[in-house]
Coordinates of C-alpha atoms and ligand atoms in Angstrom, one line a residue:
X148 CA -29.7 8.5 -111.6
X149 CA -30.3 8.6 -115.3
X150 CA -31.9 12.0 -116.3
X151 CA -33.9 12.6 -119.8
X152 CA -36.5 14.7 -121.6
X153 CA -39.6 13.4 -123.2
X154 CA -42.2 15.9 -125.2
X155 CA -44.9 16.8 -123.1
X156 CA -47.6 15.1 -126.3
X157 CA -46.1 11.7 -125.2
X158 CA -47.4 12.1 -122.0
X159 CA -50.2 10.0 -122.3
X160 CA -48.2 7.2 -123.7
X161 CA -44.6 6.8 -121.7
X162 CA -45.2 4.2 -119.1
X163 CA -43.3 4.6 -115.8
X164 CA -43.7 4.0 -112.1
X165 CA -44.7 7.5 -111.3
X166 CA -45.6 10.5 -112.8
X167 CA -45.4 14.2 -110.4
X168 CA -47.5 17.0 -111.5
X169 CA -48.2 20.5 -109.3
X170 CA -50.7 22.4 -108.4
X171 CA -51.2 26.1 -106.7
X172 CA -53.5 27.0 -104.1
X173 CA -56.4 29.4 -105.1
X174 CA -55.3 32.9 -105.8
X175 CA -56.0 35.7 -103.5
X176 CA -58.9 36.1 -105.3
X177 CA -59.8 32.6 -104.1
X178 CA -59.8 31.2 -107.8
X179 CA -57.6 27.6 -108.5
X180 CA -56.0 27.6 -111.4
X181 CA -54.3 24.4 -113.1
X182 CA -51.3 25.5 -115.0
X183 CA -50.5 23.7 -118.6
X184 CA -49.2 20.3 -117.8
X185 CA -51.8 20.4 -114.7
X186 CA -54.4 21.1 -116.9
X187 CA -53.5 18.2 -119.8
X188 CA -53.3 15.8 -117.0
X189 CA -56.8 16.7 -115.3
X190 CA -57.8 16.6 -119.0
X191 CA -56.7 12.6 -119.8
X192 CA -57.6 11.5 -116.3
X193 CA -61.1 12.8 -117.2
X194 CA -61.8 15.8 -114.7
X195 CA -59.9 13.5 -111.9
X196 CA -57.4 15.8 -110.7
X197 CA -59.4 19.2 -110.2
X198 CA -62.6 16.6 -108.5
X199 CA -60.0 15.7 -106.4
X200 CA -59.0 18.6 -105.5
X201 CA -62.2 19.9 -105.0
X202 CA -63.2 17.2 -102.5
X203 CA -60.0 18.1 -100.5
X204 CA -58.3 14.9 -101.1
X205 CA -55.5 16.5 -102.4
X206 CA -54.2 19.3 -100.9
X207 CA -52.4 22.3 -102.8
X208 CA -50.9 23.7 -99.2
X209 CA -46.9 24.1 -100.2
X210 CA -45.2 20.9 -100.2
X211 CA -47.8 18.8 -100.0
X212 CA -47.6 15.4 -101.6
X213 CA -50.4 13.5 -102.2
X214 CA -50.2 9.9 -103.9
X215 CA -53.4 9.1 -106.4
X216 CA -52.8 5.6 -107.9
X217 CA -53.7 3.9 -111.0
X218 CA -54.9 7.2 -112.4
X219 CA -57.5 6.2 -115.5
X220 CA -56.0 7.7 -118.9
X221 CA -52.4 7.7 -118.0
X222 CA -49.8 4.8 -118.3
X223 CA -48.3 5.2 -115.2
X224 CA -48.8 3.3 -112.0
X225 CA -49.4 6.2 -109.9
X226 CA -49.6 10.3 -109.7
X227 CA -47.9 12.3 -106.8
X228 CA -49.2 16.1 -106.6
X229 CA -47.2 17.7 -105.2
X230 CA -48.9 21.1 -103.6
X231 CA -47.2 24.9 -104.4
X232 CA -49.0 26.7 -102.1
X233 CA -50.7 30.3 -103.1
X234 CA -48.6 31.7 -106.5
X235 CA -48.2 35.5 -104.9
X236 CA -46.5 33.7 -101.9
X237 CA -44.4 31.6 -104.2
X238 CA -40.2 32.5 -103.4
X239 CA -36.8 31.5 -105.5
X240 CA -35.9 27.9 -104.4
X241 CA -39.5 26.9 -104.6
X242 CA -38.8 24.5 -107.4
X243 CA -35.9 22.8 -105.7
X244 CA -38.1 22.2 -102.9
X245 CA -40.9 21.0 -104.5
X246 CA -39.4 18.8 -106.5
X247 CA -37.2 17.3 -103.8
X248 CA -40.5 16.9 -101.4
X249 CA -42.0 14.8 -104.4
X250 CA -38.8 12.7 -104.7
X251 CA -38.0 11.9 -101.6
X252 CA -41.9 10.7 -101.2
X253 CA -41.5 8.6 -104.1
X254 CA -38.1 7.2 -103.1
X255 CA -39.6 4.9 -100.5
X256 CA -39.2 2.0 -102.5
X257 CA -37.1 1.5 -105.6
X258 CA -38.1 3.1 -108.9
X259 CA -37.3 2.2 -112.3
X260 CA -38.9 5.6 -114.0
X261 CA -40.3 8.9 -112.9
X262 CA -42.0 11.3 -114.9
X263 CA -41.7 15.1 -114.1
X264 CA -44.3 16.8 -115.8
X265 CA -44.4 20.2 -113.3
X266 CA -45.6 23.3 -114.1
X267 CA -42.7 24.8 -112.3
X268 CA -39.0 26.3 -113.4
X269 CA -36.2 26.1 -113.6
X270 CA -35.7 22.5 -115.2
X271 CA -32.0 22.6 -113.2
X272 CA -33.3 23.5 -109.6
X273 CA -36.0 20.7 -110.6
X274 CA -33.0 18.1 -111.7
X275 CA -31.2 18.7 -108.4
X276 CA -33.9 19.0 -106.2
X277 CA -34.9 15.0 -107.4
X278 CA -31.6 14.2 -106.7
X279 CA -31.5 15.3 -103.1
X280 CA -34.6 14.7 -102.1
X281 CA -34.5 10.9 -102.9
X282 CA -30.9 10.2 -101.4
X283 CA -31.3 9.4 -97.5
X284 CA -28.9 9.6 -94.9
X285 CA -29.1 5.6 -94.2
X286 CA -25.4 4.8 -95.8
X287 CA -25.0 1.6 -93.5
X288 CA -28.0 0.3 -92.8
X289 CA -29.1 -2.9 -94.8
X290 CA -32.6 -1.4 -95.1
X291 CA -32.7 1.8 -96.6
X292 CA -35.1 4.1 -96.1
X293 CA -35.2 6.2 -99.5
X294 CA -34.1 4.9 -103.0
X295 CA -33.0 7.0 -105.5
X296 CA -34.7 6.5 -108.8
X297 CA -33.4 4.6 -112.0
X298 CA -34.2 7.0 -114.1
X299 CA -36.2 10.7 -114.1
X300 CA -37.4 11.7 -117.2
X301 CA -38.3 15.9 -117.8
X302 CA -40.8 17.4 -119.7
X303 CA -39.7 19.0 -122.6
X304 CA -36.1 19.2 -121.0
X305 CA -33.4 21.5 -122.0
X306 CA -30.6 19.6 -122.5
X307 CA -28.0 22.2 -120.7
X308 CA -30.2 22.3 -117.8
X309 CA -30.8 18.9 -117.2
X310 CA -27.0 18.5 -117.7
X311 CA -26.4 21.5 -114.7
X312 CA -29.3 20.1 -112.3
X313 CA -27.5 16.6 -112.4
X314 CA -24.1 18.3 -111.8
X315 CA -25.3 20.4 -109.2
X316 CA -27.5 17.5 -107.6
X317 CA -24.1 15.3 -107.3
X318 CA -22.2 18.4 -105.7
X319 CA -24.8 18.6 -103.0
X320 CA -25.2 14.8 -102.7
X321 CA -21.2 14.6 -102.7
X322 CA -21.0 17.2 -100.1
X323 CA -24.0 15.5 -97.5
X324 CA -22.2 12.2 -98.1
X325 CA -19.2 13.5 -96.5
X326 CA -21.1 15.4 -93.5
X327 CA -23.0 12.1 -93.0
X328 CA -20.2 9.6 -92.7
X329 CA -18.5 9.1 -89.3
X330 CA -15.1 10.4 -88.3
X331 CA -13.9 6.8 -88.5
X332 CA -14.5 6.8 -92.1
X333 CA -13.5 10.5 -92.8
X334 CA -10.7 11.9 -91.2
X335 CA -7.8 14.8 -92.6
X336 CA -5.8 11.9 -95.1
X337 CA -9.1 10.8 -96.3
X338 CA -10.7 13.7 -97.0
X339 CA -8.0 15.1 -99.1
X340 CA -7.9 11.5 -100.7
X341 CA -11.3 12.8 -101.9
X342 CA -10.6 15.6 -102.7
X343 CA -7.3 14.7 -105.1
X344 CA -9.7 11.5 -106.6
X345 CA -12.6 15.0 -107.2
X346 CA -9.7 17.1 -109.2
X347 CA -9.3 14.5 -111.2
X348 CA -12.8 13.8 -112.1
X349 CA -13.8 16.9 -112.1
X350 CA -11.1 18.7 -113.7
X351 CA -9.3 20.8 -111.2
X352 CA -5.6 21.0 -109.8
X353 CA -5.0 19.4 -106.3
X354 CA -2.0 20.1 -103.9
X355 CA -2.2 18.6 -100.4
X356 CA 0.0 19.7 -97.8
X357 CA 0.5 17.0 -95.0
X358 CA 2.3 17.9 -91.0
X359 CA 5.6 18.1 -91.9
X360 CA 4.7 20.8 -95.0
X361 CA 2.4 22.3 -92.6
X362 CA 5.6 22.9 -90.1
X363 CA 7.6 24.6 -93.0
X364 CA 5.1 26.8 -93.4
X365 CA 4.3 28.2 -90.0
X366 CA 0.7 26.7 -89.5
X367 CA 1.5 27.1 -85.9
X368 CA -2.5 27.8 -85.6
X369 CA -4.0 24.9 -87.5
X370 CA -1.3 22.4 -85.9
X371 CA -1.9 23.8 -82.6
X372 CA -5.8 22.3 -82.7
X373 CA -4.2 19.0 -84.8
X374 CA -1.3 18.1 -81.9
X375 CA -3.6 16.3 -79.6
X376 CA -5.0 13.4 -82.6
X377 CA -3.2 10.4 -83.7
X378 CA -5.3 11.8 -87.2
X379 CA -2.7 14.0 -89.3
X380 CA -3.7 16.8 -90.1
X381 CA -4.0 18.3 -93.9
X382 CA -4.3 21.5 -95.8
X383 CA -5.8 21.3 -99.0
X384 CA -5.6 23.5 -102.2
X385 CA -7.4 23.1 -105.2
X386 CA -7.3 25.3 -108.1
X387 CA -10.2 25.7 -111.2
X388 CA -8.5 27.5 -113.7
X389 CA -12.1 28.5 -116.4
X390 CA -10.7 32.0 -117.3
X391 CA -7.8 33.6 -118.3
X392 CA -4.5 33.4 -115.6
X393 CA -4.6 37.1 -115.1
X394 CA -7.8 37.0 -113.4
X395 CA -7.8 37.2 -110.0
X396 CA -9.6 33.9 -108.0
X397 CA -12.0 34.0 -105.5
X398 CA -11.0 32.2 -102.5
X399 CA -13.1 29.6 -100.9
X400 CA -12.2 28.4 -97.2
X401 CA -13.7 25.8 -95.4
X402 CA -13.3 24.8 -92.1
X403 CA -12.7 20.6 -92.0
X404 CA -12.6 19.7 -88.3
X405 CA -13.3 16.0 -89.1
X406 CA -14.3 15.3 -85.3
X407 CA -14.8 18.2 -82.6
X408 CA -14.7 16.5 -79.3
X409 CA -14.0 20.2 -77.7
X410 CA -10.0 19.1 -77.0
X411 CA -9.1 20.1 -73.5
X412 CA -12.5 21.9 -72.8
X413 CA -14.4 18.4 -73.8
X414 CA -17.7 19.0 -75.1
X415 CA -20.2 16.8 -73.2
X416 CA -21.9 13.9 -74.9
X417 CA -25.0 15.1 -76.4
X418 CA -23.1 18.5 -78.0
X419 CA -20.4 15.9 -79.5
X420 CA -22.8 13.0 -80.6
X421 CA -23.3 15.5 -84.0
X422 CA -20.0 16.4 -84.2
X423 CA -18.5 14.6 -87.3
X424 CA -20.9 17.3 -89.2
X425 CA -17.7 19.6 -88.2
X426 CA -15.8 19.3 -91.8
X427 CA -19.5 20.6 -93.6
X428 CA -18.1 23.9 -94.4
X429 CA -14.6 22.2 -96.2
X430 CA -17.0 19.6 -97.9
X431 CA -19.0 22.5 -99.1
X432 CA -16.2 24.0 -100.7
X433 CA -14.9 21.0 -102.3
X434 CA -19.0 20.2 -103.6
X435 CA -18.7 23.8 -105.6
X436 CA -15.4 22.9 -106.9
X437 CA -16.4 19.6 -108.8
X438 CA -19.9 21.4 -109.5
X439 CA -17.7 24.6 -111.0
X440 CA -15.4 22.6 -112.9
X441 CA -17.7 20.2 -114.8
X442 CA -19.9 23.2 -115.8
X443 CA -16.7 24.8 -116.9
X444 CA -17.6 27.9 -115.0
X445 CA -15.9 30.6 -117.1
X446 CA -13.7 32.0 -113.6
X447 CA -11.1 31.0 -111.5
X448 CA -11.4 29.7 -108.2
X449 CA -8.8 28.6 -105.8
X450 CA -10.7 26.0 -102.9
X451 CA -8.9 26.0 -99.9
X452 CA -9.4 23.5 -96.5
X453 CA -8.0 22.8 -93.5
X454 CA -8.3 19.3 -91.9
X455 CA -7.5 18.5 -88.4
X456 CA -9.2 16.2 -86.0
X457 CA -9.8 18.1 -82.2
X458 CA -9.2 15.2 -80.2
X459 CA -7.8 14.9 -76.2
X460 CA -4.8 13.2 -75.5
X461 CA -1.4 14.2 -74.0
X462 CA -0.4 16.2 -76.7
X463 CA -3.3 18.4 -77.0
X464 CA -3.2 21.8 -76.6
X465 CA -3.8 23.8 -73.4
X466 CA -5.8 26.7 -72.3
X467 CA -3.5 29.8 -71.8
X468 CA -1.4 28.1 -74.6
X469 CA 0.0 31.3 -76.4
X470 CA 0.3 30.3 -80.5
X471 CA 1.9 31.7 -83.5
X472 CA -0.4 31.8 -86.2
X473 CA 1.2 31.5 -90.2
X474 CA 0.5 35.5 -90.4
X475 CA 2.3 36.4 -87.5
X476 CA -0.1 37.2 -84.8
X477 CA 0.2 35.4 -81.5
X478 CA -3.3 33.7 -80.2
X479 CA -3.8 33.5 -76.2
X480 CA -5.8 29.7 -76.2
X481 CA -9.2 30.7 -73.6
X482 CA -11.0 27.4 -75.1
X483 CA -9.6 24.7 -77.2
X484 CA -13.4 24.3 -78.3
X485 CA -13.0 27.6 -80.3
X486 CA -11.5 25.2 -82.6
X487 CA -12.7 26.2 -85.7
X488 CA -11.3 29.5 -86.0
X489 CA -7.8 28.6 -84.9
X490 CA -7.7 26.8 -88.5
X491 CA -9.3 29.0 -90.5
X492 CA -6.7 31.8 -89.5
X493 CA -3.9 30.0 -91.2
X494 CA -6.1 28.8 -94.2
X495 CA -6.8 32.4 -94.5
X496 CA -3.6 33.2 -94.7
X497 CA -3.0 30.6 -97.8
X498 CA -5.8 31.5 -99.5
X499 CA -4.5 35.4 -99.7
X500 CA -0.5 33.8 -100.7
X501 CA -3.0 32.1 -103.5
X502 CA -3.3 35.7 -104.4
X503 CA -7.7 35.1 -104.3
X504 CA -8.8 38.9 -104.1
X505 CA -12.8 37.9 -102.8
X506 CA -12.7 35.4 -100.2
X507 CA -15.7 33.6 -98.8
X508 CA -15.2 31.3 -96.3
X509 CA -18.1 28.4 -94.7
X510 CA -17.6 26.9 -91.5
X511 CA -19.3 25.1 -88.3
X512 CA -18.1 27.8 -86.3
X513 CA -20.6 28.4 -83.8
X514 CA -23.5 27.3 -81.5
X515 CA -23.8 31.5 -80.6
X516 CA -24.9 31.3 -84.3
X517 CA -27.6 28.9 -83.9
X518 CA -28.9 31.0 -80.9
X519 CA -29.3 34.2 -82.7
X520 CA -30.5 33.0 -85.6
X521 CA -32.1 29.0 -85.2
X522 CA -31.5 26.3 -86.9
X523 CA -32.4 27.1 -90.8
X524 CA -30.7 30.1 -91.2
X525 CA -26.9 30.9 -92.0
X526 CA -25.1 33.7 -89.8
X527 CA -23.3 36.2 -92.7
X528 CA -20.7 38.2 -91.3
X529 CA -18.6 40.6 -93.8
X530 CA -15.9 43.5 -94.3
X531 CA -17.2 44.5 -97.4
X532 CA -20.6 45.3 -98.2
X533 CA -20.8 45.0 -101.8
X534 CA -19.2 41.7 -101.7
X535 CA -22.0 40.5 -98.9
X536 CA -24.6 41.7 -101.1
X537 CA -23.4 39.9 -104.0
X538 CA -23.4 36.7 -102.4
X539 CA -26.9 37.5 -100.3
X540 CA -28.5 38.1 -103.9
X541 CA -26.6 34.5 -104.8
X542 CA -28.5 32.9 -101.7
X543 CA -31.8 34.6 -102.6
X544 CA -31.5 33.2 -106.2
X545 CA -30.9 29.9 -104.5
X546 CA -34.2 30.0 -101.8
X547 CA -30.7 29.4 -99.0
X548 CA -31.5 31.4 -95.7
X549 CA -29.1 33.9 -94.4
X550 CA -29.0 36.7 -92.6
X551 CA -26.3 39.2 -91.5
X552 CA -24.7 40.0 -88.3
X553 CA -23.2 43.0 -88.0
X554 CA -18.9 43.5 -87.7
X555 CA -18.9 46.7 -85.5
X556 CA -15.4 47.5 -83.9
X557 CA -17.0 47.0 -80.6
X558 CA -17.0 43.3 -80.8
X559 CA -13.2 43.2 -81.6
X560 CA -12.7 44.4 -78.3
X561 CA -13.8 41.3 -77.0
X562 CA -10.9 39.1 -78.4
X563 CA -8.0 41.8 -77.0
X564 CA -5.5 39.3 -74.5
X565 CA -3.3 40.8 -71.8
X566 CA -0.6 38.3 -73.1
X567 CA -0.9 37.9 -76.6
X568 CA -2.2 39.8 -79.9
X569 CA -5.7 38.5 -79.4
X570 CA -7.3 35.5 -77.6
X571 CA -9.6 32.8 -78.9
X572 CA -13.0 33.6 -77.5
X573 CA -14.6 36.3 -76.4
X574 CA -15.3 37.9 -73.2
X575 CA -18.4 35.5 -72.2
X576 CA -21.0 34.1 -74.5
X577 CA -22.3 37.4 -75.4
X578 CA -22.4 37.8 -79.2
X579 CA -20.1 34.7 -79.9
X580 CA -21.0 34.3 -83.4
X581 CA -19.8 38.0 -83.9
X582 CA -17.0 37.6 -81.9
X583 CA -15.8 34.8 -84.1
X584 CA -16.1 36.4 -87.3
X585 CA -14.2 39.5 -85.7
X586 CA -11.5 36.5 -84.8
X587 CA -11.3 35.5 -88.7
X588 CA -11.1 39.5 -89.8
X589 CA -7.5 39.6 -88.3
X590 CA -6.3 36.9 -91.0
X591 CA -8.2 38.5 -94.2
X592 CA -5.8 41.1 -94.7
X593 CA -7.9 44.0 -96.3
X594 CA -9.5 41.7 -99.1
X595 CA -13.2 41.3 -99.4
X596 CA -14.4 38.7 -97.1
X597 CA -17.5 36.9 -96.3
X598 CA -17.9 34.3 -93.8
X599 CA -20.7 32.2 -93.5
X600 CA -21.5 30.6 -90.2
X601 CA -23.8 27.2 -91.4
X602 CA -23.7 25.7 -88.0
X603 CA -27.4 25.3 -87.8
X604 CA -28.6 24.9 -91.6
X605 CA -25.6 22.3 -92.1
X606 CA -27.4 19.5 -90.2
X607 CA -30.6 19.1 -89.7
X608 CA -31.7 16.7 -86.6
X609 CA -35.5 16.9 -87.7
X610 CA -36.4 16.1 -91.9
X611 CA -37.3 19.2 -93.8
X612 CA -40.2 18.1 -96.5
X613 CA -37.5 18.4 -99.2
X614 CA -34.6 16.2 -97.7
X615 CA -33.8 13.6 -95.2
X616 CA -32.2 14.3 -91.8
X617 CA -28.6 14.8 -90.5
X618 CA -26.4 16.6 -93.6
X619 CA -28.1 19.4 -95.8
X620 CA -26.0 20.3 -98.5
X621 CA -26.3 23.8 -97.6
X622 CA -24.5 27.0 -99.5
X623 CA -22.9 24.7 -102.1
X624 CA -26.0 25.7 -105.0
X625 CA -25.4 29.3 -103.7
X626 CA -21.1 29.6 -103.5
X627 CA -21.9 28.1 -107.7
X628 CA -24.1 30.7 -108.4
X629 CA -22.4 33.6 -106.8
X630 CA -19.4 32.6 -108.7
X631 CA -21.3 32.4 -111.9
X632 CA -22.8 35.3 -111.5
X633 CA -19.5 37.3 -111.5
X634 CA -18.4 35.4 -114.5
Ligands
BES901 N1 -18.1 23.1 -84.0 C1 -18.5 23.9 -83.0 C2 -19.8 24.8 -83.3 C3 -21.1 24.0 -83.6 C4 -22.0 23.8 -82.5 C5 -21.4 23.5 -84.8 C6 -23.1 23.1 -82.8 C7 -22.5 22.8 -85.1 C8 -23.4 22.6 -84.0 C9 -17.4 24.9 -82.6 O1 -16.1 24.4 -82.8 C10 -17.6 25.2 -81.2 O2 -17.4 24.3 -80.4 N2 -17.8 26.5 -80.8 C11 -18.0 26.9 -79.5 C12 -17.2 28.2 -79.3 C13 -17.1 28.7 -77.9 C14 -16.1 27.7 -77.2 C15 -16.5 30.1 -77.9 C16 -19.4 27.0 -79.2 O3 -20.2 27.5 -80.1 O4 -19.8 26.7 -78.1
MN902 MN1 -15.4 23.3 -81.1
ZN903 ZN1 -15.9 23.0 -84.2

């Protein structure tokens, strides 16, 4: 998608397919008010827009799109309004939203030009919220659904933030079009093909370790999960180098389970129909990276993922398997569906021999999540409170749900084996998304950590106004800003 500005005066005369434009609700005080480019639309179209609104055939509810077409006074073929709802409700990530709502109801045929003249900021969230918005999930179908537009032109753009919405609209479009494709398309050697074909687009260092690398370096945990797929596994480590070598980098580790068929303790068929979506929290990581490197992020960051395929054959591994992870510790195997964490311990492990001092880690790690906290919202689990908080603020920047889950020693009690150093699920399903993340703390060391549980706002089986189904994009707009915001 082609992205420019045009000066809000030529409004009148650019023609294009489509022009959006936005509109609050009335105020608590029950009074509408247009804001500027609003208000020089309703102006051209003669009073059209606010009669409109008046009648109630366009609604201003949040997210609402309505189409008017063949406005008079305008050279476009059509206007979508695109509701706000009431400005003291209004919330960071509004813009995004709104703007990908508009988009993906415009995408429903193909596009040549779209004009963005929103009374909304910021111009980047705006950008990238186009971007997703009119990208569907229908890679292999002959008739697509949603068609991304030729060209989206900005009012009064600023260049840099035109330039950062498209960057961060490709991260987040890079990242869903790896969740979306099927494990027969991406699978451990193909992902890090990706990943090595990123570093050098981007601008970023990629070193791939495949099984017999792995072996050498006592991945006992990650190979463990890996041994029953005729898929080998990888580990993948890409560095950003923005600032100076003697600063520290923060660590990001994602879990890439490329398929989760449950191993052993086989998930049945409707739990394993979603589960190529298992890699979302590695293909978040690697969407930051190219997003950090082509805004040349002023920071280092070292991306780290670990990509196996938990498959059941002969050679999988066995409940009451007992395990050496890279760090030492000895895992009793209760479930070889508690998957995810087995390969995040060893990743871990890397990222703190990559000397990262922060570490934040994303992963598909749990359906306990999803119970505690729906489908929309991100579990955050942490052993260092100011480090949380400065990736909650991040999120809140961002409009990206989360909430935290709190790491009391209690919970670690559940993961204490008779045979080994600690076993792989708790004791019942009772606080499983805790449980987890008290897993992952034995591999951190004592750095700051943050894990993010996205197993519900990875994937979305029902449309949100602002994006198609299946693969969201989650976390990658906030992991960017986090890191920029240290910088
Ligand atoms: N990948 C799943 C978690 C998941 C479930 C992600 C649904 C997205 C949607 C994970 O590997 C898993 O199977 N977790 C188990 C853990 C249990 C065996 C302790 C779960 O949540 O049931
Ligand atoms: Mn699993
Ligand atoms: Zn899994």
């Amino acid at each position: 998608m082609q992205i420019s500005s045009f000066l809000a005066e030529e409004l009148p005369q650019v023609a294009a397919d489509a022009i959006v434009v936005s509109v609050w609700d009335k105020n608590d005080d029950g009074a509408l008010e247009l804001g500027p480019l609003a208000d020089q639309i309703n102006q051209l179209t003669s009073g059209l827009l606010k009669r409109l609104i008046d009648d109630g055939e366009v609604s201003t509810k949040s997210l609402a799109c309505t189409r008017v077409y063949e406005p008079t006074g305008l050279r476009a073929k059509s206007l979508l309004v695109v509701g706000l709802g009431k400005p003291e409700a209004a919330e960071p990530g509004l813009a995004f939203r709104a703007a990908g709502a508009a988009a993906k109801t415009l995408a429903d045929k193909q596009r040549r030009t779209v004009l963005f003249a929103l009374d909304l900021e910021p111009q980047d969230e705006l950008v990238a919220g186009a971007m997703v918005g009119s990208l569907g999930q229908d890679l292999y179908r002959k008739q697509r659904t949603l068609f991304p537009f030729e060209s989206l032109m900005i009012v009064d753009g600023d260049p840099n933030l035109l330039m950062r919405g498209h960057v961060l609209g490709d991260a987040v479009n890079l990242t869903r079009r790896l969740v979306n494709a099927p494990a027969n398309e991406i699978y451990p050697e193909s992902f890090a093909d990706i990943c090595v074909e990123q570093g050098e687009r981007c601008g970023f260092e990629v070193e791939v370790w495949d099984r017999e690398r792995l072996e050498q370096e006592n991945c006992g945990s990650l190979l463990a999960v890996a041994q029953g797929s005729a898929r080998e596994p990888r580990l993948v480590i890409m560095r950003y180098q923005g600032a100076p070598l003697d600063h520290a980098p923060v660590g990001l580790v994602g879990k890439g389970v490329t398929f989760d068929s449950g191993g052993l303790s086989l998930k049945p068929s409707e739990s394993m129909l979603d589960m190529k979506c298992d890699m979302a929290g590695a293909a978040t990581v690697l969407g930051a990276m190219t997003a950090l490197a082509q805004l040349q992020t002023p920071a280092n960051v070292v991306g780290l993922v670990g990509l196996v395929e938990n498959m059941i054959s002969g050679t999988s591994y066995r409940l009451g398997d007992v395990i050496q992870a890279r760090n030492g510790k000895t895992i009793e195997v209760h479930n070889t569906d508690a998957e995810g964490r087995m390969v995040l311990a060893d990743v871990l492990d890397v990222a703190l021999e990559c000397d990262a001092q922060r570490l934040i880690d994303l992963a598909t790690l749990t359906g306990a999540c999803m119970v505690a906290l729906g489908r929309s919202v991100a579990g955050g689990m942490t052993n260092d409170e100011s480090w949380y908080a400065d990736i909650a603020a991040a999120a809140k920047q961002c409009g990206e749900p989360i909430w935290q889950l709190p790491m009391f020693a209690e919970y670690g009690e559940h993961i204490r084996s008779s045979v080994a150093d600690i076993k792989n699920v708790g004791d019942g399903r009772w606080g499983g998304a805790i449980t987890a993340a008290k897993f992952l703390e034995e591999f951190v060391g004592n750095r700051p950590w943050v894990h993010i549980d996205i197993a519900g706002p990875s994937f979305n089986d029902k449309a949100p106004p602002w994006v198609d189904a299946g693969a969201s994009g989650c976390f990658v707009r906030t992991i960017v800003q986090a890191i920029e915001n240290l910088a």
